[in-house]
Each structure stands twice: as structure tokens, then as C-alpha cells.
PDB file of C-alpha atoms and ligand atoms in Angstrom:
ATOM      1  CA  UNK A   1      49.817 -19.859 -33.088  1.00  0.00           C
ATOM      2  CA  UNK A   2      50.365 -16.502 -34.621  1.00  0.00           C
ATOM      3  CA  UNK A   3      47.793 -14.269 -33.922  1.00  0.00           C
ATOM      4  CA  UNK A   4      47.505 -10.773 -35.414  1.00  0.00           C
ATOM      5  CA  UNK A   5      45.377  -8.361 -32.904  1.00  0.00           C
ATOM      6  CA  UNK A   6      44.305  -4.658 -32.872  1.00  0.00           C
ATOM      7  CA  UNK A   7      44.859  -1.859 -36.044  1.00  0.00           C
ATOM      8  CA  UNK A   8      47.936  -1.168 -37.904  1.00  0.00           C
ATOM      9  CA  UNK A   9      49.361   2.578 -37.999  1.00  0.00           C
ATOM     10  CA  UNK A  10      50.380   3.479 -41.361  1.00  0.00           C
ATOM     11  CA  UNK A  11      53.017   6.610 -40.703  1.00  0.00           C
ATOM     12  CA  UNK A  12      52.127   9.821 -42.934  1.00  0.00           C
ATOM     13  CA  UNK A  13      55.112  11.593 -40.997  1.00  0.00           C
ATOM     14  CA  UNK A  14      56.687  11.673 -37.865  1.00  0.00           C
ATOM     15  CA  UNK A  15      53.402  12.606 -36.461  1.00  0.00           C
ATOM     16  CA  UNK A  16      50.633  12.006 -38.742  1.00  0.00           C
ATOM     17  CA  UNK A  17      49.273   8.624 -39.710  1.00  0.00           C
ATOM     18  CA  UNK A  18      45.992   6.445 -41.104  1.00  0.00           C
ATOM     19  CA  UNK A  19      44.872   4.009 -39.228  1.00  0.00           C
ATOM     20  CA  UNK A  20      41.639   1.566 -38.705  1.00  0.00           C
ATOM     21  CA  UNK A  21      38.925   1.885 -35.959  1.00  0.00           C
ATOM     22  CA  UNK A  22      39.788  -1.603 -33.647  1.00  0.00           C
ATOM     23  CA  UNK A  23      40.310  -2.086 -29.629  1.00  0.00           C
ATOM     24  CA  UNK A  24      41.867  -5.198 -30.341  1.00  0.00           C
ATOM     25  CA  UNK A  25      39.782  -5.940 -27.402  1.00  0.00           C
ATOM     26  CA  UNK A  26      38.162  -9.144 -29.290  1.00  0.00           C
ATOM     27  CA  UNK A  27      41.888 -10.122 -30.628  1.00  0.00           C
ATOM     28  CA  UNK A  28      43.402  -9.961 -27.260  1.00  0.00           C
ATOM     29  CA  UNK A  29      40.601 -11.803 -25.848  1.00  0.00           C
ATOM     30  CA  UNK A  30      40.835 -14.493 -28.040  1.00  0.00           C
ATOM     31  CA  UNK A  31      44.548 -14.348 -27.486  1.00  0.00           C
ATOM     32  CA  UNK A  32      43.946 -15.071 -23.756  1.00  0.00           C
ATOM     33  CA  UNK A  33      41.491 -17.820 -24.251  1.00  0.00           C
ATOM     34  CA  UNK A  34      43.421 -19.980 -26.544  1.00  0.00           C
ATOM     35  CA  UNK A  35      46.456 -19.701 -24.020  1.00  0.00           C
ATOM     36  CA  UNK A  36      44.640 -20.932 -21.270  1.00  0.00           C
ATOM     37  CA  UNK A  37      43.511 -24.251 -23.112  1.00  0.00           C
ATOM     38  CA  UNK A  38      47.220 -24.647 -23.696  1.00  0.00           C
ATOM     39  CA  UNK A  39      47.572 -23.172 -27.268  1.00  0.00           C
ATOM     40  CA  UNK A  40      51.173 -21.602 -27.449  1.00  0.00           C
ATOM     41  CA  UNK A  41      50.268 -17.915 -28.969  1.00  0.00           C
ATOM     42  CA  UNK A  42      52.456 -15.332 -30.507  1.00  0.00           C
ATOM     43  CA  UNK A  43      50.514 -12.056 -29.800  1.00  0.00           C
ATOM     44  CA  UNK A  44      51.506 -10.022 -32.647  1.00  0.00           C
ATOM     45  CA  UNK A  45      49.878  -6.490 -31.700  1.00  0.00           C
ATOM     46  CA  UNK A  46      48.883  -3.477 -33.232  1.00  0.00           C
ATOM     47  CA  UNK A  47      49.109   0.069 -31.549  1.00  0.00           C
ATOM     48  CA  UNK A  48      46.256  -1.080 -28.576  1.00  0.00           C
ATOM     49  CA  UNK A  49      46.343   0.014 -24.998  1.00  0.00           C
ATOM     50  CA  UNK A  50      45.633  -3.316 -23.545  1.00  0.00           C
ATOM     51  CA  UNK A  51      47.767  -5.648 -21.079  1.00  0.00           C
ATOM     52  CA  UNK A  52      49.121  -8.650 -21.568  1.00  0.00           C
ATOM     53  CA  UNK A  53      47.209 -11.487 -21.540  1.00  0.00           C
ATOM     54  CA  UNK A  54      48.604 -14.492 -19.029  1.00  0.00           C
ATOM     55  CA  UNK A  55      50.906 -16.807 -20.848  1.00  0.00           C
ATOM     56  CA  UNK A  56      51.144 -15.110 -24.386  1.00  0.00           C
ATOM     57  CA  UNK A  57      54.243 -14.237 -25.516  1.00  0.00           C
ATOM     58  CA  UNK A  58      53.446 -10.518 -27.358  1.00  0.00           C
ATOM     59  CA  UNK A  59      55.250  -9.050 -30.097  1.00  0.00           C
ATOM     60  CA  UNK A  60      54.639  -5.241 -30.656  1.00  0.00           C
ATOM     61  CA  UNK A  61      54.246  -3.909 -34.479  1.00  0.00           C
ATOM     62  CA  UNK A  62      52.618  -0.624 -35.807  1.00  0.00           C
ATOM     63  CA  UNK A  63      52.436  -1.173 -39.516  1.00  0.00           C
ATOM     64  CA  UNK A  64      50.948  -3.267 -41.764  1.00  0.00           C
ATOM     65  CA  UNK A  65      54.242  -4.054 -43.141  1.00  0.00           C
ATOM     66  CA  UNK A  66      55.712  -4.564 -39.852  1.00  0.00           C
ATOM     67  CA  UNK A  67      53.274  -7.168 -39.176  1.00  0.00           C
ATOM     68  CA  UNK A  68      53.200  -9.055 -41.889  1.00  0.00           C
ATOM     69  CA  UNK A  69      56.989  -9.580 -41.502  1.00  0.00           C
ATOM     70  CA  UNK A  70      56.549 -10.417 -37.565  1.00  0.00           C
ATOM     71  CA  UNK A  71      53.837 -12.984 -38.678  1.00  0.00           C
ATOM     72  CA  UNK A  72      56.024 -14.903 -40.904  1.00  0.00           C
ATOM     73  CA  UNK A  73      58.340 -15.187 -38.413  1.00  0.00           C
ATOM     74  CA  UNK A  74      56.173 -16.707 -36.117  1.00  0.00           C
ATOM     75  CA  UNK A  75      55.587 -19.525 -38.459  1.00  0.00           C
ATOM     76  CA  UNK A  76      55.567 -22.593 -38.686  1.00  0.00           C
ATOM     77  CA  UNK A  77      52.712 -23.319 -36.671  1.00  0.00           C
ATOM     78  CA  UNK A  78      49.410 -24.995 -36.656  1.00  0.00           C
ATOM     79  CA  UNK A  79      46.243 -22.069 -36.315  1.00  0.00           C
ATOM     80  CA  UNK A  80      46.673 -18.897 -37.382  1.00  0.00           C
ATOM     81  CA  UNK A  81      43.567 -16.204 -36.205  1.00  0.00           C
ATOM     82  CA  UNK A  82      43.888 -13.040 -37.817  1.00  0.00           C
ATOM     83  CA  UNK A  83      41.861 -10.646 -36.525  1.00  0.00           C
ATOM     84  CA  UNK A  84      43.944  -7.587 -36.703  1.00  0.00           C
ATOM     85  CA  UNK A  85      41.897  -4.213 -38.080  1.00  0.00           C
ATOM     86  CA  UNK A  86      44.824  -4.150 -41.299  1.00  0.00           C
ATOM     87  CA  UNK A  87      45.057  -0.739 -42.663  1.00  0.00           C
ATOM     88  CA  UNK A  88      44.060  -1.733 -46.424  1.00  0.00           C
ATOM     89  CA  UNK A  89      46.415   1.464 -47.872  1.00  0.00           C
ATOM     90  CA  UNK A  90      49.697   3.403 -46.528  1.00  0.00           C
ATOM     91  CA  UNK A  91      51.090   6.958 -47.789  1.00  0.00           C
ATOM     92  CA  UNK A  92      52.809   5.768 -51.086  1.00  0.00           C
ATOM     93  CA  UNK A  93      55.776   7.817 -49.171  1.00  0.00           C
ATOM     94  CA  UNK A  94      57.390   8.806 -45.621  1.00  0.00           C
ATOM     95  CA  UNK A  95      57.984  11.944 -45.420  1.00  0.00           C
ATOM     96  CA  UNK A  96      60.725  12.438 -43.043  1.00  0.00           C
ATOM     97  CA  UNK A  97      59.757  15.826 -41.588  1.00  0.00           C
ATOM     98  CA  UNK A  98      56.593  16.829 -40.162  1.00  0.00           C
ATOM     99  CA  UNK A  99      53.946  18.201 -43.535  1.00  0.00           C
ATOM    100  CA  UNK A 100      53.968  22.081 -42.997  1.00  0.00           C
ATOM    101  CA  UNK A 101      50.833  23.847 -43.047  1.00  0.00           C
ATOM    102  CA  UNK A 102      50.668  26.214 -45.783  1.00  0.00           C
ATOM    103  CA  UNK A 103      48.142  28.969 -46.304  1.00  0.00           C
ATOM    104  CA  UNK A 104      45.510  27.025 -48.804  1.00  0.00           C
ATOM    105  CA  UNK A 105      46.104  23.609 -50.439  1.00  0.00           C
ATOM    106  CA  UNK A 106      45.963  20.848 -47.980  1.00  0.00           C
ATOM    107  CA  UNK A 107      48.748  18.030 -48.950  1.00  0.00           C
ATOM    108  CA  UNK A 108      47.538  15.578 -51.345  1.00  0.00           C
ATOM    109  CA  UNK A 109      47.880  12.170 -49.956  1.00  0.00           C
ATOM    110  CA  UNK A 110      48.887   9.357 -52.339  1.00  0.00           C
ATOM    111  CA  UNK A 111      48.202   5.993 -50.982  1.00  0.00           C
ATOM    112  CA  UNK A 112      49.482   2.652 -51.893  1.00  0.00           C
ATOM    113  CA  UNK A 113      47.888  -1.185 -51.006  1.00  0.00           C
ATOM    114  CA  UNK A 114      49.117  -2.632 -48.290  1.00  0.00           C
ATOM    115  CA  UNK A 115      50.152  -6.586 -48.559  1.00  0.00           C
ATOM    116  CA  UNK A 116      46.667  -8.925 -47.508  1.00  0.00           C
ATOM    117  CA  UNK A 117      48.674 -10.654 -44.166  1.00  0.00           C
ATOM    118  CA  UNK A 118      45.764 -13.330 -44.229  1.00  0.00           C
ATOM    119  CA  UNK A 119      45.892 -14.102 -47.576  1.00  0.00           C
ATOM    120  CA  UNK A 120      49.146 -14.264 -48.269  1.00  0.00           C
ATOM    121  CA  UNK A 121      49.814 -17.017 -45.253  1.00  0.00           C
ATOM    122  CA  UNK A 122      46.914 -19.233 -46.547  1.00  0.00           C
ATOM    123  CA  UNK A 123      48.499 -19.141 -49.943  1.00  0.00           C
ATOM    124  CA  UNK A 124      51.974 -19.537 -48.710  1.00  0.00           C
ATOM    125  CA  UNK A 125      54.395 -22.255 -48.427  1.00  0.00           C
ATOM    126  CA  UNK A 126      53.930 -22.490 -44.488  1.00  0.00           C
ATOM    127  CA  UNK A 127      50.018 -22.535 -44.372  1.00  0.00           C
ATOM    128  CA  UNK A 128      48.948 -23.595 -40.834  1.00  0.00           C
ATOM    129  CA  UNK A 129      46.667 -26.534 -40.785  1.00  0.00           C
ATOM    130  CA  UNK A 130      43.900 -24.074 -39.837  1.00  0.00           C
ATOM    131  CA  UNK A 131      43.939 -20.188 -41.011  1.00  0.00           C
ATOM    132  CA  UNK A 132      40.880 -18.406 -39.104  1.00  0.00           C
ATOM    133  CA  UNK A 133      39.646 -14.724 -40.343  1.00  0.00           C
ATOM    134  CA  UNK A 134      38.107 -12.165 -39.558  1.00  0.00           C
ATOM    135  CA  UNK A 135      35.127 -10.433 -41.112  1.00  0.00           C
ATOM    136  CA  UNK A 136      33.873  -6.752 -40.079  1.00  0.00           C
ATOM    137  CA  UNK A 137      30.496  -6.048 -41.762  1.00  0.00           C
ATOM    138  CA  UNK A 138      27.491  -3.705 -41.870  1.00  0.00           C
ATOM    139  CA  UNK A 139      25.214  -5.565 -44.396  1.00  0.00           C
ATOM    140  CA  UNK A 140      24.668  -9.235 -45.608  1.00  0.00           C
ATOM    141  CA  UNK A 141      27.160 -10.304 -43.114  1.00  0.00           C
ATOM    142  CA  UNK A 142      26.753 -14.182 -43.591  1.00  0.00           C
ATOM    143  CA  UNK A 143      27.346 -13.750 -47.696  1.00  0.00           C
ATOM    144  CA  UNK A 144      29.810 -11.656 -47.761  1.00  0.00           C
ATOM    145  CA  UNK A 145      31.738 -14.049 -44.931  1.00  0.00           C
ATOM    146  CA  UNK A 146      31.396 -16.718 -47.335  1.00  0.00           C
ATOM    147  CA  UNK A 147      32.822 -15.300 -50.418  1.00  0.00           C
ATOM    148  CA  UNK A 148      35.664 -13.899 -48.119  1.00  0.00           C
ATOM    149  CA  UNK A 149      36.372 -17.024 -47.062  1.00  0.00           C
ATOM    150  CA  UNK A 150      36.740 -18.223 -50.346  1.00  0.00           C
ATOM    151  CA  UNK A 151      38.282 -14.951 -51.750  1.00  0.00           C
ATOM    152  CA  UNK A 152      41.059 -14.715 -49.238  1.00  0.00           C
ATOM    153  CA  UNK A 153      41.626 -18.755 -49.113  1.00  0.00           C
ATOM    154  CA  UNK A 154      40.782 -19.092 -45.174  1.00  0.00           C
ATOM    155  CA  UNK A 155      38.998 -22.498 -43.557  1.00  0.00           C
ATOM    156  CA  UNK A 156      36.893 -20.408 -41.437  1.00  0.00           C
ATOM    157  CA  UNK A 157      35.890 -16.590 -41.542  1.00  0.00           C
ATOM    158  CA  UNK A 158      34.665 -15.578 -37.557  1.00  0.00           C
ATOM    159  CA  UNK A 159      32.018 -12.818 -39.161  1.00  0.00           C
ATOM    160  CA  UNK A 160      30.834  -9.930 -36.944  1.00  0.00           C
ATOM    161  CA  UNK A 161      27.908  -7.242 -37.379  1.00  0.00           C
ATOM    162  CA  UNK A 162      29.607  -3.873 -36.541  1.00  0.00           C
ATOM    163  CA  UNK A 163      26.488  -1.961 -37.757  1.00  0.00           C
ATOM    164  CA  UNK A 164      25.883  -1.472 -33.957  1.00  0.00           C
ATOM    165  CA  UNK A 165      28.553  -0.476 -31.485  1.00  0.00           C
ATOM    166  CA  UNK A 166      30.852  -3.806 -31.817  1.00  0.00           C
ATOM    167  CA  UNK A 167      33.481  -1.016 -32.186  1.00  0.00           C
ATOM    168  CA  UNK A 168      35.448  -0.874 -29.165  1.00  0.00           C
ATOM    169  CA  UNK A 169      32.377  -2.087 -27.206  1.00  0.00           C
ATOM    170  CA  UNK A 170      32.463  -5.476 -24.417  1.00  0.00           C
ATOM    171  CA  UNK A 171      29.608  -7.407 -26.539  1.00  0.00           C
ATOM    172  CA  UNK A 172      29.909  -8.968 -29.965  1.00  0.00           C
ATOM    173  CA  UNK A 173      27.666 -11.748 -32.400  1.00  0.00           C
ATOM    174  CA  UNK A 174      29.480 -13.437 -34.132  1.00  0.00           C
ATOM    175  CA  UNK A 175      28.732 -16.145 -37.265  1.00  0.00           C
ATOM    176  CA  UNK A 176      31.277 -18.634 -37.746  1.00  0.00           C
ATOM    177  CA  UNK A 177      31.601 -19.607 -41.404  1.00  0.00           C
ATOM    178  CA  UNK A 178      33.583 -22.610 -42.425  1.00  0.00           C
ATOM    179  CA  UNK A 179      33.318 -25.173 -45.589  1.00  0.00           C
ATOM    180  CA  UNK A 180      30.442 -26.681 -43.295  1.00  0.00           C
ATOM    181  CA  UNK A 181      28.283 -24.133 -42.574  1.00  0.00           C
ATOM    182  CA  UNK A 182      27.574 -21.513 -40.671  1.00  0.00           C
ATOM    183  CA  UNK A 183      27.319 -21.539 -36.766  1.00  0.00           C
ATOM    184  CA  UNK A 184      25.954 -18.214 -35.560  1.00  0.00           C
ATOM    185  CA  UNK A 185      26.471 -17.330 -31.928  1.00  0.00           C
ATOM    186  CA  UNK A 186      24.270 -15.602 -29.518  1.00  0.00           C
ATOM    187  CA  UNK A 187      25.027 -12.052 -28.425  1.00  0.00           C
ATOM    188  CA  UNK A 188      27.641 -12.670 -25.361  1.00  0.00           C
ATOM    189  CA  UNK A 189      30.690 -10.367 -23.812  1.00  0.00           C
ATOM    190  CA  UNK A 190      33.618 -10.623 -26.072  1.00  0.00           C
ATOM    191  CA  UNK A 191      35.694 -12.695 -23.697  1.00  0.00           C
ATOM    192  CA  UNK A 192      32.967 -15.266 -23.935  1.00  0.00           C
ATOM    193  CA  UNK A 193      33.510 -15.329 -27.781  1.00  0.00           C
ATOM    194  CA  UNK A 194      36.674 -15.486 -27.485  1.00  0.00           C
ATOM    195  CA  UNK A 195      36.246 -18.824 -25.016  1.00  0.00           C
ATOM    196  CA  UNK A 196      33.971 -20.513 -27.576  1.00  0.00           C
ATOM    197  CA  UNK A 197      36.305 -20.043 -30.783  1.00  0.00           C
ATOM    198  CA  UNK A 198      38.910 -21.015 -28.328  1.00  0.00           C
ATOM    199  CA  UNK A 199      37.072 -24.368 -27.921  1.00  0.00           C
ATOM    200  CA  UNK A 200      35.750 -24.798 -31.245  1.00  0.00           C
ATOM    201  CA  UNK A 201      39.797 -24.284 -32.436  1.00  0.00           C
ATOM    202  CA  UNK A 202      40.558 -27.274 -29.924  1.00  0.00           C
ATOM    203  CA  UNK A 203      38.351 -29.617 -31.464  1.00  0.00           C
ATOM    204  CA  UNK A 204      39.408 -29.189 -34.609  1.00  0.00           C
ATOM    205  CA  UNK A 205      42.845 -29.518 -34.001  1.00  0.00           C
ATOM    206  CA  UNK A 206      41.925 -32.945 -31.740  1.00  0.00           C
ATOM    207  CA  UNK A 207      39.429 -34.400 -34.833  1.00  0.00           C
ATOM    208  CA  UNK A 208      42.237 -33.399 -36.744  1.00  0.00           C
ATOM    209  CA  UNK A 209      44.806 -35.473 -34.515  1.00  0.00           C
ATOM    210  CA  UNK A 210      42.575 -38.344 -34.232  1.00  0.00           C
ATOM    211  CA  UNK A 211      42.436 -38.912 -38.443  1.00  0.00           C
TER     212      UNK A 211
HETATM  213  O1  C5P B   1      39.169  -7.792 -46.655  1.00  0.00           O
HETATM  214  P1  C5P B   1      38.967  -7.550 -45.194  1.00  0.00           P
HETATM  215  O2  C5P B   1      39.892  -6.516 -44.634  1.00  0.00           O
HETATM  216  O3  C5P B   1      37.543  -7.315 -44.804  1.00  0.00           O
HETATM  217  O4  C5P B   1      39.354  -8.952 -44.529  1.00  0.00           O
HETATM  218  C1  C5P B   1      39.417  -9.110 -43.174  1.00  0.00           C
HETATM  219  C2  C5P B   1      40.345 -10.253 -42.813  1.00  0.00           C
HETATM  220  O5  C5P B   1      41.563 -10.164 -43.569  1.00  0.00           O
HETATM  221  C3  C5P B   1      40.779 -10.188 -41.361  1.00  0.00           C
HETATM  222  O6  C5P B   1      41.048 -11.496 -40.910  1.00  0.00           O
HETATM  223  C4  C5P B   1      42.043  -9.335 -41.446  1.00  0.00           C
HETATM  224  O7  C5P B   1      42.877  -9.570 -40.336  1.00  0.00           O
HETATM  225  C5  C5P B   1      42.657  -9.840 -42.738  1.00  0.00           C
HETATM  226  N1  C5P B   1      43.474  -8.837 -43.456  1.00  0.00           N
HETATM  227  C6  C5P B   1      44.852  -9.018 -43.556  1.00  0.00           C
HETATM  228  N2  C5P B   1      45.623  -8.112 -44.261  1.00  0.00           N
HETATM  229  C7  C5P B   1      45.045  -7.051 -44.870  1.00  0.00           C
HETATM  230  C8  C5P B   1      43.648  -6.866 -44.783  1.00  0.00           C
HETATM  231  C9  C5P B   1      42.902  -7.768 -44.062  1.00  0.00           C
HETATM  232  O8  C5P B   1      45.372  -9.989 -43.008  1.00  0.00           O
HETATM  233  N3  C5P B   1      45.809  -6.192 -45.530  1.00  0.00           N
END
């Protein structure tokens, strides 16, 4: 199970960059509960300051680019979850040297689009069985879940209200969106969350099994 966690760092120069507000607290969590129902789970992580969770084997990746590569690699497998914080742009260019300060003008910084990670694997040749996303939003939060999940091609979209302080914060409410409905979860700590996708990814896979 590949499984994209935490922001990506898109380099300006050697010691500038853009990146996206995440933890990767929720990723990691999520990480850690599908391991300990047995899942095997490639932890492909963003720049976070989190540890290890027990039996995931972590790969380490700072930009976008980087981890859509280290995804690919990872497959073929069954569930993907992507909830890494993607940076949606990059500086069109590296600049090799550190960007000098000069008297007036600030640099101008031309950016370029970053590859989608999630929509590319549910459109690829190696599409897992079931390809989970993610869904940050501060308004209609249920709607705009559901076109996303048809948008970007994913079976479910795990949606989450960050109008509050989701960001970085232990608690999250979450709405699970799938081609059935939508299954909205009370306000719990993240690694609760985390325990009940967990389970809900489990019985899929077993219905799934079963047919
Ligand atoms: O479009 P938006 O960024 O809101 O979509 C969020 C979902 O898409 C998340 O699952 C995120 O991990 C994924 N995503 C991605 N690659 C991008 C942007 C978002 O995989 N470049």
C-alpha cells in the first residue's frame, strides 16, 4: 500500500523553497493504523518531523516530483491513500546559487504545475483496486469532495473541514465520500480516524475478496 504523507518542498534555491501547510500527522497516523491490521505500507513521506510508525517501511522524498516517482515504484499494490499536502506549483527553475538580495526589485518567481500524484495512479496502467484521497476544504466540503472524487478518478475522497484548526492540530471530522454515499464521522483525535478508515479499508478489501 503506497501511501503518500505530509507536504512536498518545492526547492526555489539551495535555501529557499514553497511548500504546503501539513503535519502529516493524519497521514502518518493512518500509516500506523493500517499496519497494525496487517496492511503492508510503503510510507512515502514528505519533509515531516514525525517517527516512524511500527512496521511501515518509510521512504523519504521532498518534492512533488520526487514523490510521484517513489510512488510508482511502490506499485503494484492493492490501496493506495494519498493524503500528502502536494505542492500544486514548483519554481519553473533551480537556481543553483542562493537569489541575492538586491537593493529594490524582489525576484520574480515563475512557477510551473506540478504532476497530480493521485490522479495520475487512478488513471494509470497499475491502478490499485482501491485509490483513497484526500480533500482539504473551507466551504461546501461534502460537494466539492464529490466532484473531486469524480474529477481526480478516486473510489473514495476522505474530506476534512480545515476552516478550524485541523492544521497541525490532534482532532479532525472527517466525511468519507465514495460512489455510495457519504459517511460523515464524529469529531475524534486523528489517530482514531486514522483506526476507522483503517477498518473501513479492511472491509472493502475482504467484500472485495469474498466476490
Ligand atoms: O486538488 P487537491 O489538491 O485538493 O486534491 C487533494 C488530493 O489530491 C489529495 O489526495 C492529494 O494527496 C492529491 N494530490 C496529488 N497530487 C497533486 C495534488 C493533489 O496527489 N499534485
Amino acid at each position: 500500500m503506497p501511501h503518500p504523507a505530509g507536504p512536498t518542498w518545492e526547492a526555489i534555491d539551495p535555501v529557499r523553497y514553497i511548500a504546503n501547510r501539513s503535519s502529516g500527522k493524519q497521514g502518518f497516523a493512518i500509516a500506523a493504523a493500517a499496519a497494525a491490521l496487517g496492511a503492508r505500507v510503503t510510507l512515502v513521506a514528505g519533509p515531516v518531523a514525525l517517527k516512524t510508525p511500527a512496521g511501515v517501511k518509510r521512504l523519504d522524498v521532498e518534492s512533488a516530483q520526487e514523490m510521484a516517482e517513489t510512488v510508482k515504484r511502490s506499485l503494484p499494490a492493492d490501496v493506495a491513500v494519498m493524503v500528502a499536502a502536494v505542492a500544486d506549483w514548483r519554481p519553473k527553475e533551480y537556481r543553483g546559487e542562493k537569489i541575492k538580495k538586491r537593493g529594490s526589485a524582489p525576484p520574480a518567481l515563475m512557477l510551473t504545475e506540478n504532476p497530480d500524484i493521485l490522479t495520475n495512479l487512478a488513471t494509470g496502467a497499475k491502478r490499485p483496486g482501491l485509490v483513497i484521497g484526500f480533500a482539504a476544504e473551507t466551504e461546501n466540503v461534502i460537494e466539492n469532495a464529490k466532484q473531486k472524487r469524480k474529477r481526480k478518478v478516486a473510489d473514495w475522497i476522505v474530506a476534512n473541514d480545515v476552516s478550524g484548526d485541523v492544521m497541525g492540530g490532534d482532532m479532525n471530522r472527517v466525511h468519507i465520500v465514495s460512489a455510495e454515499g457519504v459517511e460523515t464521522l464524529n469529531e475524534m483525535p486523528k489517530s482514531a480516524v486514522a483506526m476507522a478508515l483503517a477498518e473501513r479499508i479492511a472491509a472493502a478489501f475482504r467484500a472485495e475478496a469474498a466476490e
